[in-house]
Each structure stands twice: as structure tokens, then as C-alpha cells.
Coordinates of C-alpha atoms and ligand atoms in Angstrom, one line a residue:
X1 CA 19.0 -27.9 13.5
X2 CA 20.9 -25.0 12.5
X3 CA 19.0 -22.0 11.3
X4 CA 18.9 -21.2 8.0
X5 CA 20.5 -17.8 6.4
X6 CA 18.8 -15.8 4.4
X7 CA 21.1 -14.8 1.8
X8 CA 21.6 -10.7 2.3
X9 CA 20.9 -8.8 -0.4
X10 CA 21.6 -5.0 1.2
X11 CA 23.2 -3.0 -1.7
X12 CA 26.4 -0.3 -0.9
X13 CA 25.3 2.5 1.6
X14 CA 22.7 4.5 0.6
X15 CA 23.4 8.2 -0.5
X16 CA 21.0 10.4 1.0
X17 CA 18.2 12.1 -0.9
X18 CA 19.0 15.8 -1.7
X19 CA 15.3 16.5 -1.5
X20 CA 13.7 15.0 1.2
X21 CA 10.5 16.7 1.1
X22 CA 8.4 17.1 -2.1
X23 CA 10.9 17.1 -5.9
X24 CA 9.8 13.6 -5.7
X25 CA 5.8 14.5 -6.5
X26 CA 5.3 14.5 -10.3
X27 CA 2.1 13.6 -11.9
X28 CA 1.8 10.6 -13.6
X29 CA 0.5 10.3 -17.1
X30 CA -3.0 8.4 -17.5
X31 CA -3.0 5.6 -19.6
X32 CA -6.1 4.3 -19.5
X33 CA -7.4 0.7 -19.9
X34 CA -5.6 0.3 -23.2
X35 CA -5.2 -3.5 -24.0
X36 CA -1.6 -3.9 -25.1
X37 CA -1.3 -6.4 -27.9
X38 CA 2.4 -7.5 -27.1
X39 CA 1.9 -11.1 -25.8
X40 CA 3.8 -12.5 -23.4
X41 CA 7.4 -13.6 -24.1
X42 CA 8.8 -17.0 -23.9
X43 CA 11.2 -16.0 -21.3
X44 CA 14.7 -17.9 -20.2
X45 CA 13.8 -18.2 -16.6
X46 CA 16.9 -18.5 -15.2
X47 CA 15.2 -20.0 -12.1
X48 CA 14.6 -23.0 -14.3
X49 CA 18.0 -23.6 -15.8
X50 CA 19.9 -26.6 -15.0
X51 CA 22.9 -26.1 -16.0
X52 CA 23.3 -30.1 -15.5
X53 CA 24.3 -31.1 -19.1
X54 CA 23.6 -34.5 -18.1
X55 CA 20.0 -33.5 -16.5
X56 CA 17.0 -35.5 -18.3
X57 CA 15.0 -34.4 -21.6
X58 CA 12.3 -33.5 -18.3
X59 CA 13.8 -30.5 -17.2
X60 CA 15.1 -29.3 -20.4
X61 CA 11.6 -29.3 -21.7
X62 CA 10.6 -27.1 -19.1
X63 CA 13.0 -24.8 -19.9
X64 CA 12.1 -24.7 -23.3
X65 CA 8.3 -24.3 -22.7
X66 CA 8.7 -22.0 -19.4
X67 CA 6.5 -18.9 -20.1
X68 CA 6.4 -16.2 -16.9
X69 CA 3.1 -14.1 -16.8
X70 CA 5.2 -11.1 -15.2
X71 CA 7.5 -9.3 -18.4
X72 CA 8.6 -6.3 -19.6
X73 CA 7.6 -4.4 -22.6
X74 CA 9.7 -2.8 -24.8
X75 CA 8.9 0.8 -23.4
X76 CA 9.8 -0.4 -20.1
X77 CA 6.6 -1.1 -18.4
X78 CA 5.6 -4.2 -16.3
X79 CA 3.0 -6.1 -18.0
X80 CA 1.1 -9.0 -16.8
X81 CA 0.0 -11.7 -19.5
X82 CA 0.8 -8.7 -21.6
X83 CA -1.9 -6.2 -19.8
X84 CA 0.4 -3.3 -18.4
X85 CA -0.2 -3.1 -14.9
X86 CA -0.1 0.5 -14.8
X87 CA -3.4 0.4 -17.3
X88 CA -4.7 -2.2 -14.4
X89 CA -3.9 0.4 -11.9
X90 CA -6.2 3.1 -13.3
X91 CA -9.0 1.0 -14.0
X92 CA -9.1 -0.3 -11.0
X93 CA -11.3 0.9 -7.8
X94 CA -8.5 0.9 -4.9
X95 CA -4.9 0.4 -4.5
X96 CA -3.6 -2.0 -2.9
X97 CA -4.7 -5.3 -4.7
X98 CA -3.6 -8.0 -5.8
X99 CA -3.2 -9.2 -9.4
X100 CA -3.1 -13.0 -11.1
X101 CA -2.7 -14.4 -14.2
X102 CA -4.9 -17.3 -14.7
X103 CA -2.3 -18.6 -17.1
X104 CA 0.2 -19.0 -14.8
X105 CA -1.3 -21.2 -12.8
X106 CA -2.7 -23.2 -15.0
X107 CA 0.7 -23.5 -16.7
X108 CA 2.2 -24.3 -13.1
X109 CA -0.3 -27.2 -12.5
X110 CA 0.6 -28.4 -16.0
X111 CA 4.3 -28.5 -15.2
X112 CA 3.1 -31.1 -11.9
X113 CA 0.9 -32.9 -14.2
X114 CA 3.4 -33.5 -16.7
X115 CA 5.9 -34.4 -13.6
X116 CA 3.9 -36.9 -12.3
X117 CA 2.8 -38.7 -16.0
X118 CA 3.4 -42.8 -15.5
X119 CA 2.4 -42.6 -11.5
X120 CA -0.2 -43.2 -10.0
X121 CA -0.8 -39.9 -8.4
X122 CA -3.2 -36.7 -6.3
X123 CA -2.4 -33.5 -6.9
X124 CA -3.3 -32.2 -3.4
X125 CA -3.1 -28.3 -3.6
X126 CA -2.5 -27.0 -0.2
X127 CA -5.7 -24.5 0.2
X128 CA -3.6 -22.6 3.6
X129 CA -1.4 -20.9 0.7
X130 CA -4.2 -19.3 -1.0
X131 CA -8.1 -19.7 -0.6
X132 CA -9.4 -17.4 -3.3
X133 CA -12.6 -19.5 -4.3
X134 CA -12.0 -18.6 -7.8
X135 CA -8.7 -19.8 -8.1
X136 CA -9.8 -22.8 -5.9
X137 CA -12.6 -23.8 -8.8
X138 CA -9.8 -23.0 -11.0
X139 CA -7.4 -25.7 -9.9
X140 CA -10.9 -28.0 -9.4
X141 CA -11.5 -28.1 -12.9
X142 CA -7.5 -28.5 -14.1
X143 CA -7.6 -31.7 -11.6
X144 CA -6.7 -30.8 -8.7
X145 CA -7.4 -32.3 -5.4
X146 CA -7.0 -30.3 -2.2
X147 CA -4.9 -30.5 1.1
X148 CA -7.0 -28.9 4.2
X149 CA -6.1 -27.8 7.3
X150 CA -8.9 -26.9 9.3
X151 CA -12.8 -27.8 8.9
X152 CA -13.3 -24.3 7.1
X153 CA -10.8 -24.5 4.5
X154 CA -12.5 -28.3 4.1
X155 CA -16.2 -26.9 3.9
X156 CA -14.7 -24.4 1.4
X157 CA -13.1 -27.4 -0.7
X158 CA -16.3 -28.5 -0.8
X159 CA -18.5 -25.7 -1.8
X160 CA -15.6 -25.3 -4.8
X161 CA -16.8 -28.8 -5.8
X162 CA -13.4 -30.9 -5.1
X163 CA -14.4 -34.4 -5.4
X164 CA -13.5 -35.9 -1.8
X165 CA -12.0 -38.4 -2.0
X166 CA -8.9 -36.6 -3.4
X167 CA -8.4 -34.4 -0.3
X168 CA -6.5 -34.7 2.6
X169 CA -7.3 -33.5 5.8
X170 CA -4.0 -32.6 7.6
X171 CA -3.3 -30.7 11.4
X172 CA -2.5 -31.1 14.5
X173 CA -5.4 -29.8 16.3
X174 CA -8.3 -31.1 14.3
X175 CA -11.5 -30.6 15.9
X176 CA -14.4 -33.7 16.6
X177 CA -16.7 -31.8 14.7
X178 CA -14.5 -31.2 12.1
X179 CA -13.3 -35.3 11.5
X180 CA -17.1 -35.8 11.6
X181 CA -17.6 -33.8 8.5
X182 CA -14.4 -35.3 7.1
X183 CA -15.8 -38.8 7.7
X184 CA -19.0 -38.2 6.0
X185 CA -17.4 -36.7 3.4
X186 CA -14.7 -39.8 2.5
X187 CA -11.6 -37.6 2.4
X188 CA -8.4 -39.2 3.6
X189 CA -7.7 -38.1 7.3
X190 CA -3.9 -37.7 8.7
X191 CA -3.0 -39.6 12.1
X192 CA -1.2 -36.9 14.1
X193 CA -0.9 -38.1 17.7
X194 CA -2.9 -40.3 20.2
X195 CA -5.6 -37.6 21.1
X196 CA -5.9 -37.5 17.3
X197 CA -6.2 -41.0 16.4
X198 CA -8.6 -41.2 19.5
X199 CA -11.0 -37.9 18.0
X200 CA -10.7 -39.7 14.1
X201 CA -12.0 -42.8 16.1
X202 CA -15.0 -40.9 17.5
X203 CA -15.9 -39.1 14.6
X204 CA -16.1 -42.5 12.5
X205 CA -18.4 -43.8 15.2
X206 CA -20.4 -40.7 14.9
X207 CA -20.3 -40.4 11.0
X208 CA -21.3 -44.3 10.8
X209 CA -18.2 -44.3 8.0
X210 CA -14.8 -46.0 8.1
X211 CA -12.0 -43.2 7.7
X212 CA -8.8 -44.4 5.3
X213 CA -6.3 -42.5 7.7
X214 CA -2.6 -42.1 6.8
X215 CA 0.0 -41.7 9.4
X216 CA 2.4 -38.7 9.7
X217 CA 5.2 -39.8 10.5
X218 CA 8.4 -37.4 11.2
X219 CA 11.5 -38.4 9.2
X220 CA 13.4 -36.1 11.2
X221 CA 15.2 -34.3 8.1
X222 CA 16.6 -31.2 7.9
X223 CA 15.0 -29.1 5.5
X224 CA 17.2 -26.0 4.9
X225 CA 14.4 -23.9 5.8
X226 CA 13.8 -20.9 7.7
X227 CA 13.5 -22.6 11.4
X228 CA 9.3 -20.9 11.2
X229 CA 8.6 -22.9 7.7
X230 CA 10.5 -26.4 8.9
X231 CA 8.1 -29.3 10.0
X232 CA 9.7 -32.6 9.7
X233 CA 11.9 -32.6 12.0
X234 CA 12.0 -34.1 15.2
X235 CA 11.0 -31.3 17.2
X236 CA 8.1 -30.2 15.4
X237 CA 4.4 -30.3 17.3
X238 CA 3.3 -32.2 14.1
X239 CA 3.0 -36.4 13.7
X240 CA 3.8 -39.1 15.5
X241 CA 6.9 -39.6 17.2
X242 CA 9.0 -42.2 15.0
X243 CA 9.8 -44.5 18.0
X244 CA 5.8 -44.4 18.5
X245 CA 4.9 -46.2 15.1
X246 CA 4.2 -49.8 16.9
X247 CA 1.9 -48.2 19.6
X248 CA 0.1 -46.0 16.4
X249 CA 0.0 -49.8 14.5
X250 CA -1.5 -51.7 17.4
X251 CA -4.0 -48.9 18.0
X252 CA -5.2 -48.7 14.0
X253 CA -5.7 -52.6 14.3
X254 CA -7.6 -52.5 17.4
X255 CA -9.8 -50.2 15.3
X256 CA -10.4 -52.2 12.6
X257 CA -14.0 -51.0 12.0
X258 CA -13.2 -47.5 12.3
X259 CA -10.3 -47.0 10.5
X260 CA -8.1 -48.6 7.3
X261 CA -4.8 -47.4 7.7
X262 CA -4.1 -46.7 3.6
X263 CA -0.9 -44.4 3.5
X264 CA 1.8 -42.7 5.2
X265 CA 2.7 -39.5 5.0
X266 CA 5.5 -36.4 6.1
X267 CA 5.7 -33.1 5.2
X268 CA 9.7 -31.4 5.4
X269 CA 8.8 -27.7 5.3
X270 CA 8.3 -24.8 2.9
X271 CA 10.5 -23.1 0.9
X272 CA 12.8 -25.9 0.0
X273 CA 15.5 -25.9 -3.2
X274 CA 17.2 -29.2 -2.8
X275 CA 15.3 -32.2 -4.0
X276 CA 17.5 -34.1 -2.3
X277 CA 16.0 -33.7 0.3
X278 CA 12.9 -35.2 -0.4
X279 CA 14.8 -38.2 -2.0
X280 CA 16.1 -38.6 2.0
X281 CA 12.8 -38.5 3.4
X282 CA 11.1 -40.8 1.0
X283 CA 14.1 -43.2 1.3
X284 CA 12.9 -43.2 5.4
X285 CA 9.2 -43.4 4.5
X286 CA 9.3 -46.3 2.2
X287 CA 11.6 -48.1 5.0
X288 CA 8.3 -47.6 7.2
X289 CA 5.9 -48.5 4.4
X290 CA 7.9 -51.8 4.6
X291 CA 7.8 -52.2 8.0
X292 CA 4.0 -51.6 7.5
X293 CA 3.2 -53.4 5.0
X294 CA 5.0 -56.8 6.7
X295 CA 2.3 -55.9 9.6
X296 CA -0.1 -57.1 7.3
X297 CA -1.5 -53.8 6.6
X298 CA -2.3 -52.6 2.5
X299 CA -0.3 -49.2 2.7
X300 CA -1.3 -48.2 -1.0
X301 CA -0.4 -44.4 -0.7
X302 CA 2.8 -41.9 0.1
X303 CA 2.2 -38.5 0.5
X304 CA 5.2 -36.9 0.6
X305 CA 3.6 -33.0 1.5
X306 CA 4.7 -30.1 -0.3
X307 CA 7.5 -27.5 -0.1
X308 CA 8.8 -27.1 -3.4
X309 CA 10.4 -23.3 -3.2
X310 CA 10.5 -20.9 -6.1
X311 CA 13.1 -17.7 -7.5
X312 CA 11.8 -15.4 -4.7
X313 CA 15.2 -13.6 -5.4
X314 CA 14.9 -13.1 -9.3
X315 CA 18.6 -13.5 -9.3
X316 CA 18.9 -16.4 -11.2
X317 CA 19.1 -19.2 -8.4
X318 CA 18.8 -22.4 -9.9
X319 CA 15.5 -24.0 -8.5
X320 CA 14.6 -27.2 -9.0
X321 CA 11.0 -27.5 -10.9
X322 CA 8.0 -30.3 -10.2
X323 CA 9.4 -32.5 -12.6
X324 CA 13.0 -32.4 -10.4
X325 CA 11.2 -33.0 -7.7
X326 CA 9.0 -36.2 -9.0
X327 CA 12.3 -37.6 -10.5
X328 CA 13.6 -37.9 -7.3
X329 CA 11.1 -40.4 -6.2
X330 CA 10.0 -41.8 -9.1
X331 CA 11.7 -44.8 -9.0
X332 CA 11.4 -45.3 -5.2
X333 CA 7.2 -45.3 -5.8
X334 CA 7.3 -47.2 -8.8
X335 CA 9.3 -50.2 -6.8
X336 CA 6.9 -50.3 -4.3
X337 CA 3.9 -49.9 -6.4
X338 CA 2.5 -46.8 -4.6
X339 CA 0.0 -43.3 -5.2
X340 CA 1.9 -40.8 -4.9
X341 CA 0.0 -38.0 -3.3
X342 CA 1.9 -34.2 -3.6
X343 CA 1.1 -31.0 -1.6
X344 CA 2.0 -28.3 -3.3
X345 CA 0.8 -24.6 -2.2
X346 CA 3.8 -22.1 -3.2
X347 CA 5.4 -23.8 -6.2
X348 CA 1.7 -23.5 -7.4
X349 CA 0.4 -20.7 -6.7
X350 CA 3.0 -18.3 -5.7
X351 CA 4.9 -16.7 -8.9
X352 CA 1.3 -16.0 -10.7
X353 CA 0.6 -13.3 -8.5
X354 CA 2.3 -9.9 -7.5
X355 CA 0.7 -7.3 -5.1
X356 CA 0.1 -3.6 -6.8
X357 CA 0.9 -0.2 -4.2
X358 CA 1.1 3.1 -4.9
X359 CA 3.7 5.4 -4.0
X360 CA 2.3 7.8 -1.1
X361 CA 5.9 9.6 -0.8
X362 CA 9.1 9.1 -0.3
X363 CA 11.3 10.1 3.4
X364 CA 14.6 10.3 4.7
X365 CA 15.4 10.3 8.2
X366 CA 18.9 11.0 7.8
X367 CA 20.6 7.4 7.2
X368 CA 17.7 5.6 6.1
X369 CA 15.5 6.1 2.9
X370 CA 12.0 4.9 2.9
X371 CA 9.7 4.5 0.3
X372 CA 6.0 4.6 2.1
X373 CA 3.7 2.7 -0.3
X374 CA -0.4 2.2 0.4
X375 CA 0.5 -1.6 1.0
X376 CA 1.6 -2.9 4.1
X377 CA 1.9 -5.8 6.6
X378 CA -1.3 -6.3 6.4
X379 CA -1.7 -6.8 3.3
X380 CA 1.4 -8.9 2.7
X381 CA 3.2 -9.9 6.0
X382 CA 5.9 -12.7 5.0
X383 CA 8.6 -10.1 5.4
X384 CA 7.9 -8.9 8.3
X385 CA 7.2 -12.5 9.7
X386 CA 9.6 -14.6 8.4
X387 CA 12.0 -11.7 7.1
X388 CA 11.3 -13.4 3.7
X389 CA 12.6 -11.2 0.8
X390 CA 10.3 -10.7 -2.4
X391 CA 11.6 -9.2 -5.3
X392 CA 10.0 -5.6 -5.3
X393 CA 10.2 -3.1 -9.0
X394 CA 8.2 -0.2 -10.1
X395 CA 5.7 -1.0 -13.2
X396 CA 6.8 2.4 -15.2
X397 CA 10.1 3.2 -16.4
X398 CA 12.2 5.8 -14.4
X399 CA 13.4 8.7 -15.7
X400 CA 16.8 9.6 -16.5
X401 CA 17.1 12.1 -13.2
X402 CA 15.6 9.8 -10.3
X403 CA 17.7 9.2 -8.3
X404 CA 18.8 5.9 -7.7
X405 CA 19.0 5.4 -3.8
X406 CA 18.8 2.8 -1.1
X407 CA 15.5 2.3 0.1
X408 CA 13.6 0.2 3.0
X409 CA 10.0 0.0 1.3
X410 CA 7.5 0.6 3.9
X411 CA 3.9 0.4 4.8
X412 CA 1.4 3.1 6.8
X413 CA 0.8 0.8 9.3
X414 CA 1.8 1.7 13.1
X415 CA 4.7 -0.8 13.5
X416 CA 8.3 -0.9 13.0
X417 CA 8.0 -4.4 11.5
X418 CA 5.9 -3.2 9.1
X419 CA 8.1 -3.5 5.9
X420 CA 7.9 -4.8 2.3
X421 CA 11.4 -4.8 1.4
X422 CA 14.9 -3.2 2.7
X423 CA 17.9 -2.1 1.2
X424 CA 16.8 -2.1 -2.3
X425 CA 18.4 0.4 -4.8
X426 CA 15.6 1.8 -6.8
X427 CA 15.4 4.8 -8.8
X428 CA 13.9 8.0 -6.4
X429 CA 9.6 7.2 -7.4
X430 CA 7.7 10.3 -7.7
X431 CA 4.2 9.9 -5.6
X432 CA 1.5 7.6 -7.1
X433 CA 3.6 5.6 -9.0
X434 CA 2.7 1.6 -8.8
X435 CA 5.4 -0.3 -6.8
X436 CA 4.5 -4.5 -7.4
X437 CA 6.1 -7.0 -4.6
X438 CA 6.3 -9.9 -6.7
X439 CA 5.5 -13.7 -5.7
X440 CA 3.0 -12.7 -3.6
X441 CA 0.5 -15.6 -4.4
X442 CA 1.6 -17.8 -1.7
X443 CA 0.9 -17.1 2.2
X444 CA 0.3 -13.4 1.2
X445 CA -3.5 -13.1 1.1
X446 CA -4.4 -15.8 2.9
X447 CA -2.2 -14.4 5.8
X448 CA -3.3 -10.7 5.4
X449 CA -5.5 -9.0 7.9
X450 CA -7.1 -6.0 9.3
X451 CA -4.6 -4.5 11.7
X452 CA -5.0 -0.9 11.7
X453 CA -8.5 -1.2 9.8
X454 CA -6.5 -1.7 6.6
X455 CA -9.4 -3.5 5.0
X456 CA -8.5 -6.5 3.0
X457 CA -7.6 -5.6 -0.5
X458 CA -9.7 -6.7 -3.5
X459 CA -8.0 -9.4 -6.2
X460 CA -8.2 -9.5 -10.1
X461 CA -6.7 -12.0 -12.8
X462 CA -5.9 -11.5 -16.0
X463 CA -8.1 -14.0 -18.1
X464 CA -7.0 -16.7 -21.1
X465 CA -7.9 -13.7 -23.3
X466 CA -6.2 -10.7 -21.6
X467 CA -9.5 -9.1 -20.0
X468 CA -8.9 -8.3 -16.2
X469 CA -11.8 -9.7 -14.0
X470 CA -12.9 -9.2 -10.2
X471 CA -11.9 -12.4 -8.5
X472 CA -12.7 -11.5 -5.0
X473 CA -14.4 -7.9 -3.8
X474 CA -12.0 -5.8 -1.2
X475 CA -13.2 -5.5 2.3
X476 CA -15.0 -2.1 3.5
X477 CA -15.5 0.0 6.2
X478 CA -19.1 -1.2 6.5
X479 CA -18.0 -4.9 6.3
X480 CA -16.2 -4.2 10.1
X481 CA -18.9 -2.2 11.2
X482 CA -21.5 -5.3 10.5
X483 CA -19.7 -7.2 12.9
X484 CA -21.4 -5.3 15.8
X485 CA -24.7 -4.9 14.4
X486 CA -27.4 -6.2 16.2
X487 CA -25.6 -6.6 19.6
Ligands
PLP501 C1 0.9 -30.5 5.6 C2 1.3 -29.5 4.6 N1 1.2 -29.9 3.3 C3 1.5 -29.0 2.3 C4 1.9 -27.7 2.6 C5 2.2 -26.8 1.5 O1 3.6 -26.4 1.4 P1 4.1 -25.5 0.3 O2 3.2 -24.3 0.1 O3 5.5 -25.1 0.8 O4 4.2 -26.3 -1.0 C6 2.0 -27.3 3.9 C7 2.5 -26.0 4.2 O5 3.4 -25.8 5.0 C8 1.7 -28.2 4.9 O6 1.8 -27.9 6.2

């Protein structure tokens, strides 16, 4: 598979800063807590626009009703639902943290809901992108069922009150003890490999229930991913091997009172902008529901994953939205009278979210500018992972002498890796201003850790009615140290 490119966004060469050591500290003006009344606009997300005049009343509705929590008011400051996030900032008790609008992702499970309208379909959010509890009871109560990965983010789906029999229990290394809690719970279990059918088998003996299992099956298409995000392709550690499927069929019906094989299902990648190529992989599946299905078994379900990308760039890509992706494979589900089960985690969660820094200074070391922010890599660490750009702006307006240079945006933490963003022209910040690295919903949090005791950062939302609440406390000092206690 070729490796993907991601598209360079370095701006001209950087003109060095004229005063690399302390013109740049200017004190900010408090503005404190003041609720700003401008709601927020009905924007044109360009990210939407299919320019397609031909495209279906679906998309174009999207379009129309599209409304981004993240705007601009007129004085030039970022706003969230309308809330500045400078005001956020000084109410606030620590910087760095992450901030939500609850809004958003209820409109973004609206836009799959509307997608899916005439199939029979599970919503399965994908809990790895984001486990905030909160937000998890959030998506509950929309509708939401819940893709899991490993017996905690299963015991978590539970304790958030998602009915079980609309979750999925996915991975390649699932534990015994784990698959017994998933087979006394009823939620559908994924076929991986032999060892896996074998353990699913055990823990259905052991749970005294039968497990409706799907297989995961590779369709061995190229997502257009970065190589780190693609799965369904033949080299991937994950599902079965395709020339495999007869042993996996003979071994389901030898099982008969452990397992009911109900579904198949593959999952391309992450990241993914052509629904094409979900169209190709369902085209595959449905060939092996058939084959199935002539076996004698009652496949009833196709879960065809997640990986829906987004506008990480904010430059106007054209992405396709849930209802491109559903209209892909609506009329491949329909003809075999299938439930379509989805598993989205980014294209749900990730654009309702950006991650608030601070400005501690700004540096030059000759050729390179850096802008060294409170956030880091460990709070946020797809870019220095997967080199993933997020789009990355200041929440005040600049001022008419800042300096517009060429800036690497950089965390305090003790690694070279350890940046937000590079190249980006930005006006020269003066110290303390509040620096947002947008998208950050997705595989931000739940990735972030403690590396150099940068204790995880506390998250807020901004509620239906504009008031900020606490959605999950920051991590301490005395939360690490409680870790040795007692020893
Ligand atoms: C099996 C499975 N389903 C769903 C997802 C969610 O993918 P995304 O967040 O790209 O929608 C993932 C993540 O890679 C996954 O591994």
C-alpha cells in the first residue's frame, strides 16, 4: 500500500523575530466571565460543500442546516457556542483544558441519524476516540449505541447506561475475562482470529449465554490513510484472513450452542474522505454475506466500522458528511435486507472540541521561531504521532504591530517530538494569550498522558443554554502521589 501524503502546509521562510527576548510580554486585558449574547452563526462550512450540482437534496440540506460551534465574533475573538473562549479562560482553574460544545455533538449525531432514516440501523460510537463519561451519557440518551475495545471501555459503557445489546465488542486481543462479561451482558462480540473464536467459545460456556458474534473479515482496501490509521488491509493484525472464511464457517457451526453467527463486519481505517471507498468494501462484504447466507446461516447485520474524516485543515477541503457516506450503501443494504451497524468516533466527536493553551513565551533560535504554549504532547499527541496537522489560531485579535512570523508551536515537555503545529504564520503572541488547537475531540484526550508529570488537563462544555460546566476534574499532583500510598 502506498503511504499516504500529508498535504504540506509550511508557509514562505520565516523572517526572524527582531526581539527575541521579552517585546513580546504584554499584559492582557481581563474580561471576566461576561456571557456574550451573539449566538452562533449559521456558517457555510466549506468542509460541507459539494459542489456536485447534481448531488441529492441529502447533502444540500446539510449544507443549509450546518451550524459550527467554533466562530468568530465581530470584535475578532473566538467564541464557542457564542461564549468567548478568552472569558472561559479566566474563569477557569488551569490552563491547559479542553473545551466542548454539547451542541455540536448533538448536532453531529443528528446529521448520522438523519443519514441513516429508512434503514434499519446501530449507531455504534466508537468509545477509543473519546471516553469522557459525560459526553458518553450524552450520546446514550441521543441513541447512541457503543463500539468497545477493551473490557474497561465496555464496563464504562455500561456504567453510562448503554443498553447492550447495541454494542459491539471489537479487538484483537480480547481477554477471557473480558468475553465473559461481554457474554453476560448480550453485546455482539467480533470474530478476530482462531484463538479468538476459541476464547468467545469459552467465555459462552462460562457465561451459560450464546454470543451473536460477527466475523471481521478484511476486504483488503486501500484506505488513503496515514499507513498508522489504516486497518483493512491485508496486512493488518486485525480479522480473519479472507481465504480463512470456510475454516471460520465450519468452526461457528460446530459451535452451534455457543455461538450464532448474526453479521459481518470490516473496518477501513480512520481519517477517510472518499466514500468511495466504503462503497468498495461493502460491494466485497455483501459478496461474503452471500456466500454466508447460501451456507445456511441468517447473517442479519453489516457493520461497516467507522472512519469518516473531517476539515482538520480548515481550508475548505470538500469532505464528505454522514449522509454521503450512508448513500453510498444505502441501496447495497436495502437489497439484501440488512442492519446496518456504523462506528463512528472522529466524524462524531472530533470538530466539537478544541484544546485551550496559554502563551508561556515566544523563542528564536536563529532559523526557527517557536511559540512555547502550557500544552503539549501530552496533552494532545496526534501530531507528534501521526504528524497529523490541526488547525491552530489565537482566541483574541492581534494587534496591528505583531509581527506576523513563522512559527513551530511547541510544548514544555522534554522531547523534540513534542509539537502542536509547524510552520504556521501567526501574528508575534505576547505571553498569556490563549492559543486553541482545534479538532481536538477525537484521539486527543483519550490518548493524553502523564509524561513529564503533566497531569491530565480538566474538560468543560458549553451547555444548550451557554453556561460552561465541569465535565471531568483535571488530574493533580496528589492523584500520582496516591498511586504509592500504602506500599
Ligand atoms: C473497529 C473500529 N471501529 C470504529 C473506529 C472508529 O473510527 P473513527 O474514529 O475513524 O470513526 C475504530 C478506530 O479506528 C475502530 O478500530
Amino acid at each position: 500500500m502506498a503511504a499516504y501524503q500529508f498535504p504540506s502546509h509550511s508557509t514562505p521562510s520565516s523572517k526572524s523575530l527582531k526581539h527575541p527576548s521579552n517585546p513580546f510580554v504584554r499584559l492582557l486585558s481581563k474580561n471576566h466571565g461576561i456571557l456574550i449574547k451573539s449566538s452562533p452563526r449559521t456558517i457555510n462550512l466549506r468542509a460541507k460543500l459539494f459542489k456536485n450540482p447534481t448531488k441529492t437534496s441529502n447533502s444540500d440540506t446539510q449544507i443549509q442546516n450546518f451550524q459550527h460551534c467554533f466562530t468568530k465574533s465581530e470584535d475578532g475573538y473566538l467564541c464557542c457556542e457564542g461564549r468567548k473562549v478568552q472569558d472561559v479562560m479566566e474563569t477557569v482553574e488551569r490552563s491547559p483544558f479542553y473545551l466542548y460544545s454539547k451542541s455540536q455533538i448533538t448536532r453531529n449525531f443528528e446529521a448520522y441519524r438523519e443519514a441513516l432514516e429508512g434503514l434499519n440501523s446501530i449507531i455504534g460510537y466508537a468509545i477509543k476516540a473519546n471516553n469522557n463519561l459525560q459526553i458518553l451519557e450524552h450520546l446514550r440518551k441521543l441513541g447512541c449505541g457503543a463500539v468497545l475495545v477493551s473490557g474497561n471501555e465496555l464496563r464504562l459503557a455500561l456504567h453510562a447506561g448503554f443498553n447492550p445489546t447495541r454494542c459491539i465488542f471489537n479487538g484483537n486481543g480480547k481477554t477471557l475475562e473480558d468475553l465473559v462479561l461481554a457474554a453476560q451482558e448480550g453485546v455482539f462480540v467480533n470474530i478476530d482470529s482462531e484463538f479468538d473464536l476459541d476464547n468467545i467459545v469459552a467465555a459462552a460456556r462460562i457465561a451459560g449465554k450464546k454470543v451473536n458474534a460477527l466475523l471481521r473479515i478484511n476486504p483488503d482496501v486501500d484506505p488513503q490513510v496515514h499507513p498508522y490509521v489504516a486497518t483493512g488491509n491485508k496486512n493488518s493484525k486485525f480479522g480473519i484472513r479472507n481465504e480463512k472464511l470456510q475454516w471460520f464457517l465450519d468452526a461457528v457451526k460446530a459451535y452451534s450452542n455457543e455461538l450464532k453467527l448474526v453479521g459481518v463486519h470490516c473496518h477501513l481505517g480512520s481519517t477517510i474522505t472518499k466514500v468511495d471507498i466504503f462503497k468498495d468494501a461493502a460491494v466485497i462484504m455483501l459478496n461474503y454475506i452471500d456466500q454466508i447466507r447460501a451456507q445456511g446461516f441468517e447473517i442479519d447485520y453489516f457493520n461497516m466500522g467507522g472512519g469518516l474524516g473531517i476539515d482538520y485543515y480548515h481550508t475548505g477541503d470538500i469532505i464528505p458528511t454522514p449522509g454521503d457516506l450512508i448513500d453510498t450503501v444505502r441501496e447495497l443494504v436495502l437489497s439484501r435486507n440488512l442492519n446496518l451497524i456504523i462506528e463512528p468516533g472522529r466524524s462524531l466527536i472530533a470538530n466539537t472540541c478544541c484544546l485551550v493553551n496559554r502563551v508561556i513565551g515566544v523563542k528564536s533560535n536563529g532559523t526557527k521561531n517557536f511559540i512555547v504554549i502550557d500544552g503539549s504532547m501530552s496533552e494532545l499527541i496526534r501530531p507528534s504521532l501521526y504528524g497529523a496537522y490541526q488547525h491552530i489560531e489565537f482566541v483574541s485579535p492581534s494587534q496591528p504591530d505583531d509581527e506576523i512570523c513563522t512559527f513551530d508551536i511547541v510544548g514544555p515537555v522534554c522531547e523534540s517530538t513534542d509539537f502542536l503545529g509547524k510552520d504556521r504564520k501567526l501574528p508575534t503572541p505576547p505571553v498569556g494569550t490563549g492559543l486553541v488547537v482545534h479538532d481536538a475531540g477525537a484521539y486527543c484526550m483519550s490518548m493524553a498522558s502523564t509524561y513529564n508529570l503533566k497531569m491530565r488537563p480538566p474538560e468543560y462544555w458549553v451547555e444548550e443554554d451557554g453556561s460552561i460546566s465541569k465535565i471531568r476534574h483535571g488530574e493533580t499532583f496528589e492523584d500520582h502521589l496516591r498511586f504509592f500510598e500504602g506500599l
